[in-house]
PDB file of C-alpha atoms and ligand atoms in Angstrom:
ATOM      1  CA  MET A   1      24.454  -5.888  -1.638  1.00  0.00           C
ATOM      2  CA  ARG A   2      20.820  -5.525  -0.496  1.00  0.00           C
ATOM      3  CA  ASN A   3      18.369  -7.717  -2.385  1.00  0.00           C
ATOM      4  CA  PHE A   4      15.319  -5.763  -3.508  1.00  0.00           C
ATOM      5  CA  LEU A   5      12.146  -6.566  -1.570  1.00  0.00           C
ATOM      6  CA  ILE A   6       8.918  -6.064  -3.513  1.00  0.00           C
ATOM      7  CA  ALA A   7       6.030  -6.348  -1.078  1.00  0.00           C
ATOM      8  CA  GLY A   8       2.286  -6.229  -1.700  1.00  0.00           C
ATOM      9  CA  ASN A   9      -0.005  -4.812   0.969  1.00  0.00           C
ATOM     10  CA  TRP A  10      -3.433  -6.014  -0.096  1.00  0.00           C
ATOM     11  CA  LYS A  11      -5.202  -4.162   2.749  1.00  0.00           C
ATOM     12  CA  MET A  12      -8.882  -5.172   3.154  1.00  0.00           C
ATOM     13  CA  ASN A  13      -9.066  -6.725  -0.306  1.00  0.00           C
ATOM     14  CA  CYS A  14      -9.277 -10.368  -1.409  1.00  0.00           C
ATOM     15  CA  GLY A  15     -11.142 -13.021   0.527  1.00  0.00           C
ATOM     16  CA  ILE A  16     -10.171 -16.663   0.101  1.00  0.00           C
ATOM     17  CA  SER A  17     -11.282 -17.143  -3.491  1.00  0.00           C
ATOM     18  CA  ALA A  18      -9.916 -13.804  -4.742  1.00  0.00           C
ATOM     19  CA  THR A  19      -6.637 -14.537  -2.940  1.00  0.00           C
ATOM     20  CA  THR A  20      -6.332 -17.925  -4.609  1.00  0.00           C
ATOM     21  CA  GLU A  21      -7.162 -16.381  -7.985  1.00  0.00           C
ATOM     22  CA  LEU A  22      -4.639 -13.544  -7.648  1.00  0.00           C
ATOM     23  CA  LEU A  23      -1.832 -15.836  -6.511  1.00  0.00           C
ATOM     24  CA  ASN A  24      -2.624 -18.347  -9.236  1.00  0.00           C
ATOM     25  CA  GLY A  25      -2.421 -15.420 -11.669  1.00  0.00           C
ATOM     26  CA  ILE A  26       1.089 -14.655 -10.368  1.00  0.00           C
ATOM     27  CA  LYS A  27       1.983 -18.345 -10.605  1.00  0.00           C
ATOM     28  CA  GLU A  28       0.935 -18.418 -14.265  1.00  0.00           C
ATOM     29  CA  ILE A  29       3.409 -15.603 -14.920  1.00  0.00           C
ATOM     30  CA  THR A  30       6.228 -16.998 -12.760  1.00  0.00           C
ATOM     31  CA  THR A  31       6.852 -19.954 -10.463  1.00  0.00           C
ATOM     32  CA  SER A  32      10.221 -18.663  -9.315  1.00  0.00           C
ATOM     33  CA  LEU A  33      11.164 -15.057  -8.602  1.00  0.00           C
ATOM     34  CA  PRO A  34      14.464 -13.749  -9.997  1.00  0.00           C
ATOM     35  CA  LYS A  35      17.480 -14.224  -7.710  1.00  0.00           C
ATOM     36  CA  GLY A  36      18.025 -10.513  -7.012  1.00  0.00           C
ATOM     37  CA  VAL A  37      14.471  -9.930  -5.837  1.00  0.00           C
ATOM     38  CA  ASP A  38      12.586 -11.143  -2.765  1.00  0.00           C
ATOM     39  CA  GLY A  39       8.813 -10.995  -3.029  1.00  0.00           C
ATOM     40  CA  LEU A  40       6.204 -10.702  -0.313  1.00  0.00           C
ATOM     41  CA  VAL A  41       2.416 -10.693  -0.298  1.00  0.00           C
ATOM     42  CA  CYS A  42       0.335  -9.596   2.673  1.00  0.00           C
ATOM     43  CA  PRO A  43      -3.320 -10.628   2.277  1.00  0.00           C
ATOM     44  CA  PRO A  44      -5.980 -10.057   4.956  1.00  0.00           C
ATOM     45  CA  SER A  45      -5.632 -12.486   7.868  1.00  0.00           C
ATOM     46  CA  ILE A  46      -8.700 -14.519   6.847  1.00  0.00           C
ATOM     47  CA  SER A  47      -6.947 -15.378   3.559  1.00  0.00           C
ATOM     48  CA  LEU A  48      -3.478 -16.205   4.906  1.00  0.00           C
ATOM     49  CA  HIS A  49      -4.042 -19.945   5.066  1.00  0.00           C
ATOM     50  CA  ALA A  50      -5.315 -20.154   1.491  1.00  0.00           C
ATOM     51  CA  ALA A  51      -2.403 -17.979   0.375  1.00  0.00           C
ATOM     52  CA  ALA A  52       0.131 -20.218   2.132  1.00  0.00           C
ATOM     53  CA  ASN A  53      -1.081 -23.200   0.099  1.00  0.00           C
ATOM     54  CA  VAL A  54      -0.684 -21.504  -3.289  1.00  0.00           C
ATOM     55  CA  LEU A  55       2.630 -19.904  -2.321  1.00  0.00           C
ATOM     56  CA  GLN A  56       4.211 -23.321  -1.944  1.00  0.00           C
ATOM     57  CA  GLY A  57       4.345 -23.300  -5.737  1.00  0.00           C
ATOM     58  CA  ILE A  58       6.040 -19.899  -6.103  1.00  0.00           C
ATOM     59  CA  GLU A  59       9.696 -19.809  -5.104  1.00  0.00           C
ATOM     60  CA  GLY A  60      10.913 -16.545  -3.602  1.00  0.00           C
ATOM     61  CA  LEU A  61       7.468 -15.159  -2.731  1.00  0.00           C
ATOM     62  CA  SER A  62       6.908 -15.022   1.025  1.00  0.00           C
ATOM     63  CA  LEU A  63       3.795 -14.562   3.101  1.00  0.00           C
ATOM     64  CA  GLY A  64       3.137 -11.733   5.528  1.00  0.00           C
ATOM     65  CA  ALA A  65       0.327 -10.396   7.682  1.00  0.00           C
ATOM     66  CA  GLN A  66      -0.832  -6.786   7.872  1.00  0.00           C
ATOM     67  CA  ASN A  67      -0.994  -6.556  11.659  1.00  0.00           C
ATOM     68  CA  VAL A  68      -0.568  -8.564  14.862  1.00  0.00           C
ATOM     69  CA  HIS A  69      -1.253  -8.145  18.589  1.00  0.00           C
ATOM     70  CA  PHE A  70       1.517  -7.809  21.175  1.00  0.00           C
ATOM     71  CA  GLU A  71       0.117 -10.269  23.741  1.00  0.00           C
ATOM     72  CA  ASP A  72       0.452 -14.042  23.535  1.00  0.00           C
ATOM     73  CA  ASN A  73      -3.266 -14.805  23.773  1.00  0.00           C
ATOM     74  CA  GLY A  74      -6.319 -14.003  25.858  1.00  0.00           C
ATOM     75  CA  ALA A  75      -9.280 -11.648  25.919  1.00  0.00           C
ATOM     76  CA  TYR A  76      -8.475  -9.488  22.889  1.00  0.00           C
ATOM     77  CA  THR A  77     -11.538  -9.871  20.706  1.00  0.00           C
ATOM     78  CA  GLY A  78     -10.803  -9.630  17.018  1.00  0.00           C
ATOM     79  CA  GLU A  79      -7.022  -9.808  17.355  1.00  0.00           C
ATOM     80  CA  ILE A  80      -4.485 -12.359  16.143  1.00  0.00           C
ATOM     81  CA  SER A  81      -1.208 -13.399  17.775  1.00  0.00           C
ATOM     82  CA  THR A  82       2.343 -13.871  16.570  1.00  0.00           C
ATOM     83  CA  GLN A  83       2.108 -17.587  17.285  1.00  0.00           C
ATOM     84  CA  MET A  84      -0.951 -17.834  15.047  1.00  0.00           C
ATOM     85  CA  LEU A  85       1.036 -16.145  12.282  1.00  0.00           C
ATOM     86  CA  ASN A  86       3.922 -18.546  12.807  1.00  0.00           C
ATOM     87  CA  GLU A  87       1.590 -21.524  12.642  1.00  0.00           C
ATOM     88  CA  ILE A  88       0.002 -20.365   9.392  1.00  0.00           C
ATOM     89  CA  GLY A  89       3.407 -19.904   7.723  1.00  0.00           C
ATOM     90  CA  CYS A  90       3.864 -16.126   7.845  1.00  0.00           C
ATOM     91  CA  GLU A  91       7.440 -14.945   7.617  1.00  0.00           C
ATOM     92  CA  TYR A  92       6.711 -11.212   7.837  1.00  0.00           C
ATOM     93  CA  VAL A  93       4.285  -8.810   9.446  1.00  0.00           C
ATOM     94  CA  ILE A  94       3.606  -5.188   8.481  1.00  0.00           C
ATOM     95  CA  LEU A  95       3.524  -2.930  11.552  1.00  0.00           C
ATOM     96  CA  GLY A  96       2.473   0.672  12.059  1.00  0.00           C
ATOM     97  CA  HIS A  97       0.890   1.282   8.663  1.00  0.00           C
ATOM     98  CA  SER A  98      -0.471   4.837   8.544  1.00  0.00           C
ATOM     99  CA  GLU A  99      -4.003   3.448   8.131  1.00  0.00           C
ATOM    100  CA  ARG A 100      -3.591   1.529  11.396  1.00  0.00           C
ATOM    101  CA  ARG A 101      -2.243   4.637  13.073  1.00  0.00           C
ATOM    102  CA  GLU A 102      -5.024   6.860  11.705  1.00  0.00           C
ATOM    103  CA  TYR A 103      -8.126   4.637  11.897  1.00  0.00           C
ATOM    104  CA  PHE A 104      -7.250   2.285  14.751  1.00  0.00           C
ATOM    105  CA  GLY A 105      -5.409   4.600  17.096  1.00  0.00           C
ATOM    106  CA  GLU A 106      -2.038   2.875  16.930  1.00  0.00           C
ATOM    107  CA  THR A 107       0.493   4.991  18.749  1.00  0.00           C
ATOM    108  CA  ASP A 108       4.283   4.790  18.488  1.00  0.00           C
ATOM    109  CA  LYS A 109       4.186   2.957  21.827  1.00  0.00           C
ATOM    110  CA  ILE A 110       1.808   0.290  20.544  1.00  0.00           C
ATOM    111  CA  VAL A 111       3.870  -0.115  17.380  1.00  0.00           C
ATOM    112  CA  ASN A 112       6.976  -0.615  19.536  1.00  0.00           C
ATOM    113  CA  ALA A 113       5.216  -3.302  21.625  1.00  0.00           C
ATOM    114  CA  LYS A 114       4.235  -5.113  18.426  1.00  0.00           C
ATOM    115  CA  VAL A 115       7.783  -4.792  17.067  1.00  0.00           C
ATOM    116  CA  LEU A 116       9.302  -6.357  20.203  1.00  0.00           C
ATOM    117  CA  LYS A 117       6.750  -9.171  20.340  1.00  0.00           C
ATOM    118  CA  SER A 118       7.110  -9.994  16.640  1.00  0.00           C
ATOM    119  CA  LEU A 119      10.908 -10.099  16.812  1.00  0.00           C
ATOM    120  CA  ASP A 120      10.727 -12.268  19.918  1.00  0.00           C
ATOM    121  CA  ASP A 121       8.599 -14.739  18.034  1.00  0.00           C
ATOM    122  CA  ASP A 122      10.898 -14.716  15.046  1.00  0.00           C
ATOM    123  CA  LEU A 123       8.817 -12.771  12.578  1.00  0.00           C
ATOM    124  CA  LYS A 124      10.458 -10.345  10.167  1.00  0.00           C
ATOM    125  CA  ILE A 125       8.894  -6.924  10.416  1.00  0.00           C
ATOM    126  CA  VAL A 126       8.093  -4.157   7.952  1.00  0.00           C
ATOM    127  CA  ILE A 127       7.778  -0.980  10.026  1.00  0.00           C
ATOM    128  CA  CYS A 128       5.857   1.756   8.217  1.00  0.00           C
ATOM    129  CA  VAL A 129       6.716   5.397   8.793  1.00  0.00           C
ATOM    130  CA  GLY A 130       5.798   8.568   6.978  1.00  0.00           C
ATOM    131  CA  GLU A 131       4.654  12.142   7.293  1.00  0.00           C
ATOM    132  CA  SER A 132       1.404  13.918   6.457  1.00  0.00           C
ATOM    133  CA  LEU A 133       1.207  16.629   3.824  1.00  0.00           C
ATOM    134  CA  LYS A 134       0.847  19.216   6.566  1.00  0.00           C
ATOM    135  CA  GLU A 135       4.070  18.008   8.199  1.00  0.00           C
ATOM    136  CA  ARG A 136       5.916  18.102   4.888  1.00  0.00           C
ATOM    137  CA  LYS A 137       4.689  21.603   4.126  1.00  0.00           C
ATOM    138  CA  ALA A 138       5.825  22.718   7.581  1.00  0.00           C
ATOM    139  CA  ASP A 139       9.229  21.129   6.936  1.00  0.00           C
ATOM    140  CA  GLU A 140       8.669  18.731   9.837  1.00  0.00           C
ATOM    141  CA  HIS A 141       8.774  15.544   7.767  1.00  0.00           C
ATOM    142  CA  LYS A 142      12.282  14.468   8.724  1.00  0.00           C
ATOM    143  CA  LEU A 143      11.699  15.043  12.404  1.00  0.00           C
ATOM    144  CA  ARG A 144       8.425  13.097  12.270  1.00  0.00           C
ATOM    145  CA  VAL A 145       9.951  10.092  10.544  1.00  0.00           C
ATOM    146  CA  ARG A 146      13.053  10.101  12.765  1.00  0.00           C
ATOM    147  CA  LYS A 147      10.855  10.028  15.859  1.00  0.00           C
ATOM    148  CA  GLN A 148       8.665   7.235  14.479  1.00  0.00           C
ATOM    149  CA  ILE A 149      11.698   5.055  13.765  1.00  0.00           C
ATOM    150  CA  GLN A 150      13.389   5.704  17.088  1.00  0.00           C
ATOM    151  CA  ALA A 151      10.155   4.942  18.939  1.00  0.00           C
ATOM    152  CA  ALA A 152       9.410   1.791  16.939  1.00  0.00           C
ATOM    153  CA  LEU A 153      12.925   0.442  17.504  1.00  0.00           C
ATOM    154  CA  THR A 154      13.193   1.230  21.225  1.00  0.00           C
ATOM    155  CA  ALA A 155      14.827  -1.719  23.034  1.00  0.00           C
ATOM    156  CA  VAL A 156      15.332  -3.686  19.820  1.00  0.00           C
ATOM    157  CA  GLU A 157      18.569  -5.641  20.049  1.00  0.00           C
ATOM    158  CA  GLU A 158      21.408  -5.569  17.553  1.00  0.00           C
ATOM    159  CA  LYS A 159      20.957  -9.321  16.955  1.00  0.00           C
ATOM    160  CA  ASP A 160      17.501  -8.651  15.485  1.00  0.00           C
ATOM    161  CA  ALA A 161      18.589  -6.016  12.960  1.00  0.00           C
ATOM    162  CA  ALA A 162      18.488  -8.520  10.109  1.00  0.00           C
ATOM    163  CA  LYS A 163      14.774  -9.064  10.707  1.00  0.00           C
ATOM    164  CA  VAL A 164      13.953  -5.366  10.313  1.00  0.00           C
ATOM    165  CA  VAL A 165      12.651  -3.686   7.148  1.00  0.00           C
ATOM    166  CA  ILE A 166      11.538  -0.047   7.097  1.00  0.00           C
ATOM    167  CA  ALA A 167       8.903   1.237   4.680  1.00  0.00           C
ATOM    168  CA  TYR A 168       8.911   4.981   4.082  1.00  0.00           C
ATOM    169  CA  GLU A 169       5.377   5.859   3.083  1.00  0.00           C
ATOM    170  CA  PRO A 170       4.501   9.545   2.841  1.00  0.00           C
ATOM    171  CA  ILE A 171       0.830   9.587   3.813  1.00  0.00           C
ATOM    172  CA  TRP A 172      -0.004  12.073   1.052  1.00  0.00           C
ATOM    173  CA  ALA A 173       1.191   9.547  -1.532  1.00  0.00           C
ATOM    174  CA  ILE A 174      -0.740   6.487  -0.313  1.00  0.00           C
ATOM    175  CA  GLY A 175      -3.574   5.567  -2.655  1.00  0.00           C
ATOM    176  CA  THR A 176      -3.591   9.075  -4.145  1.00  0.00           C
ATOM    177  CA  GLY A 177      -1.717   8.487  -7.396  1.00  0.00           C
ATOM    178  CA  GLU A 178       0.823  11.059  -6.200  1.00  0.00           C
ATOM    179  CA  THR A 179       4.344   9.808  -5.531  1.00  0.00           C
ATOM    180  CA  ALA A 180       7.360  11.273  -3.865  1.00  0.00           C
ATOM    181  CA  THR A 181       9.877  12.337  -6.481  1.00  0.00           C
ATOM    182  CA  PRO A 182      12.928  10.083  -6.690  1.00  0.00           C
ATOM    183  CA  ASP A 183      14.952  12.878  -5.042  1.00  0.00           C
ATOM    184  CA  GLN A 184      12.464  13.272  -2.189  1.00  0.00           C
ATOM    185  CA  ALA A 185      12.460   9.494  -1.650  1.00  0.00           C
ATOM    186  CA  GLN A 186      16.267   9.243  -1.687  1.00  0.00           C
ATOM    187  CA  GLU A 187      16.636  12.186   0.692  1.00  0.00           C
ATOM    188  CA  MET A 188      14.336  10.528   3.235  1.00  0.00           C
ATOM    189  CA  HIS A 189      15.774   7.046   2.794  1.00  0.00           C
ATOM    190  CA  LYS A 190      19.276   8.397   3.354  1.00  0.00           C
ATOM    191  CA  MET A 191      18.127  10.139   6.506  1.00  0.00           C
ATOM    192  CA  ILE A 192      16.388   6.932   7.652  1.00  0.00           C
ATOM    193  CA  ARG A 193      19.621   4.994   7.156  1.00  0.00           C
ATOM    194  CA  SER A 194      21.470   7.505   9.295  1.00  0.00           C
ATOM    195  CA  VAL A 195      18.831   7.066  12.020  1.00  0.00           C
ATOM    196  CA  LEU A 196      19.316   3.291  11.763  1.00  0.00           C
ATOM    197  CA  GLU A 197      23.053   3.831  12.207  1.00  0.00           C
ATOM    198  CA  GLY A 198      22.261   5.466  15.522  1.00  0.00           C
ATOM    199  CA  VAL A 199      20.218   2.470  16.646  1.00  0.00           C
ATOM    200  CA  PHE A 200      22.333  -0.384  15.273  1.00  0.00           C
ATOM    201  CA  SER A 201      25.958  -0.623  14.187  1.00  0.00           C
ATOM    202  CA  GLN A 202      26.782   0.961  10.838  1.00  0.00           C
ATOM    203  CA  LYS A 203      27.427  -2.488   9.357  1.00  0.00           C
ATOM    204  CA  LYS A 204      23.959  -3.722  10.315  1.00  0.00           C
ATOM    205  CA  ALA A 205      22.253  -0.479   9.270  1.00  0.00           C
ATOM    206  CA  GLU A 206      23.846  -0.760   5.818  1.00  0.00           C
ATOM    207  CA  LYS A 207      22.099  -4.080   5.321  1.00  0.00           C
ATOM    208  CA  ILE A 208      18.596  -3.031   6.398  1.00  0.00           C
ATOM    209  CA  ARG A 209      16.178  -2.668   3.525  1.00  0.00           C
ATOM    210  CA  ILE A 210      14.279   0.584   3.240  1.00  0.00           C
ATOM    211  CA  LEU A 211      11.239   0.317   0.989  1.00  0.00           C
ATOM    212  CA  TYR A 212       9.372   3.163  -0.631  1.00  0.00           C
ATOM    213  CA  GLY A 213       5.565   3.071  -0.520  1.00  0.00           C
ATOM    214  CA  GLY A 214       3.003   5.451  -1.946  1.00  0.00           C
ATOM    215  CA  SER A 215       1.454   4.912  -5.377  1.00  0.00           C
ATOM    216  CA  MET A 216       4.375   2.876  -6.707  1.00  0.00           C
ATOM    217  CA  LYS A 217       3.304   1.523 -10.114  1.00  0.00           C
ATOM    218  CA  PRO A 218       5.076  -0.062 -13.074  1.00  0.00           C
ATOM    219  CA  HIS A 219       5.429   3.353 -14.762  1.00  0.00           C
ATOM    220  CA  ASN A 220       7.280   5.003 -11.851  1.00  0.00           C
ATOM    221  CA  ALA A 221       8.986   2.033 -10.184  1.00  0.00           C
ATOM    222  CA  GLU A 222      12.231   2.246 -12.128  1.00  0.00           C
ATOM    223  CA  GLU A 223      13.114   5.832 -11.214  1.00  0.00           C
ATOM    224  CA  LEU A 224      12.340   5.158  -7.545  1.00  0.00           C
ATOM    225  CA  LEU A 225      14.148   1.819  -7.337  1.00  0.00           C
ATOM    226  CA  GLN A 226      17.199   3.341  -9.016  1.00  0.00           C
ATOM    227  CA  GLN A 227      17.891   5.468  -5.956  1.00  0.00           C
ATOM    228  CA  PRO A 228      20.812   4.117  -3.902  1.00  0.00           C
ATOM    229  CA  ASP A 229      18.873   3.850  -0.626  1.00  0.00           C
ATOM    230  CA  VAL A 230      15.570   2.620  -2.088  1.00  0.00           C
ATOM    231  CA  ASP A 231      15.694  -1.140  -1.619  1.00  0.00           C
ATOM    232  CA  GLY A 232      12.244  -2.081  -2.802  1.00  0.00           C
ATOM    233  CA  GLY A 233       8.614  -1.109  -2.590  1.00  0.00           C
ATOM    234  CA  LEU A 234       5.596  -1.558  -0.372  1.00  0.00           C
ATOM    235  CA  ILE A 235       2.829  -1.591  -2.913  1.00  0.00           C
ATOM    236  CA  GLY A 236      -0.901  -1.254  -2.336  1.00  0.00           C
ATOM    237  CA  GLY A 237      -3.104  -0.813  -5.412  1.00  0.00           C
ATOM    238  CA  ALA A 238      -0.627  -2.165  -7.963  1.00  0.00           C
ATOM    239  CA  SER A 239      -0.134  -5.369  -5.956  1.00  0.00           C
ATOM    240  CA  LEU A 240      -3.758  -6.368  -6.522  1.00  0.00           C
ATOM    241  CA  LYS A 241      -3.139  -7.267 -10.147  1.00  0.00           C
ATOM    242  CA  ALA A 242      -0.812 -10.121 -11.052  1.00  0.00           C
ATOM    243  CA  ASP A 243       0.582  -8.351 -14.105  1.00  0.00           C
ATOM    244  CA  SER A 244       1.406  -5.004 -12.472  1.00  0.00           C
ATOM    245  CA  PHE A 245       2.921  -6.691  -9.392  1.00  0.00           C
ATOM    246  CA  THR A 246       5.128  -8.994 -11.477  1.00  0.00           C
ATOM    247  CA  GLU A 247       6.052  -6.088 -13.763  1.00  0.00           C
ATOM    248  CA  ILE A 248       7.484  -4.228 -10.761  1.00  0.00           C
ATOM    249  CA  ILE A 249       9.366  -7.394  -9.765  1.00  0.00           C
ATOM    250  CA  ASP A 250      10.828  -7.548 -13.294  1.00  0.00           C
ATOM    251  CA  ILE A 251      11.886  -3.897 -13.117  1.00  0.00           C
ATOM    252  CA  ALA A 252      13.671  -4.604  -9.804  1.00  0.00           C
ATOM    253  CA  ASP A 253      15.318  -7.639 -11.384  1.00  0.00           C
ATOM    254  CA  GLN A 254      16.652  -5.586 -14.301  1.00  0.00           C
ATOM    255  CA  LEU A 255      18.071  -3.013 -11.900  1.00  0.00           C
ATOM    256  CA  SER A 256      19.727  -5.669  -9.751  1.00  0.00           C
ATOM    257  CA  SER A 257      21.536  -7.406 -12.583  1.00  0.00           C
TER     258      SER A 257
HETATM  259  C1  LIG B 301       0.236   1.167   1.028  1.00  0.00           C
HETATM  260  O1  LIG B 301      -0.879   1.167   1.488  1.00  0.00           O
HETATM  261  O2  LIG B 301       1.143   0.680   1.692  1.00  0.00           O
HETATM  262  C2  LIG B 301       0.446   1.769  -0.287  1.00  0.00           C
HETATM  263  C3  LIG B 301       1.647   2.147  -0.599  1.00  0.00           C
HETATM  264  O3  LIG B 301      -0.646   1.901  -1.122  1.00  0.00           O
HETATM  265  P1  LIG B 301      -0.651   2.436  -2.631  1.00  0.00           P
HETATM  266  O4  LIG B 301       0.460   1.745  -3.386  1.00  0.00           O
HETATM  267  O5  LIG B 301      -1.992   2.064  -3.177  1.00  0.00           O
HETATM  268  O6  LIG B 301      -0.423   3.898  -2.577  1.00  0.00           O
END
């Protein structure tokens, strides 16, 4: 019922030539993603234009940005706007990644402003949420994630539910090689869906994709994607190689058919 979404967050990797090379590598493996899987790549903003050109030759693989500002334009040195993303051909934007929250001071309030602006300008959004190791050890992980989602979705209208994707990314699993167990992931994803049911109607919440992120690789993707509320992955390291990224897409395809 929910198509898998396999999304690559390239972070601060791949300038224009590396972006073209990586996407051409994917194109050599496949020019059309399987029907049951939607793909997404999110290169750095400087490489979005080059990526858009190559992506024209890969059906089912969309383009996304890693961040956006909440104002239309003006004196915001170093920032990019939703309209710029629209113009370049971005369909998605990642918002509230833990690295943005930790290194760039993004608060729940800022994330919410970016959510509202992006939806207004017709971008699909991948809202990242997740707890620290300290919060998990203190058994505060569910509360933390619930609050992040409620804050991010404040004032979001029911009509925009279809443009929302949530990525559950335990901070202790990002780039560490450690993953949540399938049971831990399912437990959180189920809780996230119940939070979404409090924000939107149950029917809409059922359709929202909840991705798992945190050291997802070809060797652990199957057990995570098998969980009933895990609808895809937000993938960092393993999305930087054409073969590992397409391998995860193939695993999702096998599970969807
Ligand atoms: C991420 O940064 O969103 C991420 C999940 O990274 P990694 O897969 O490298 O842990």
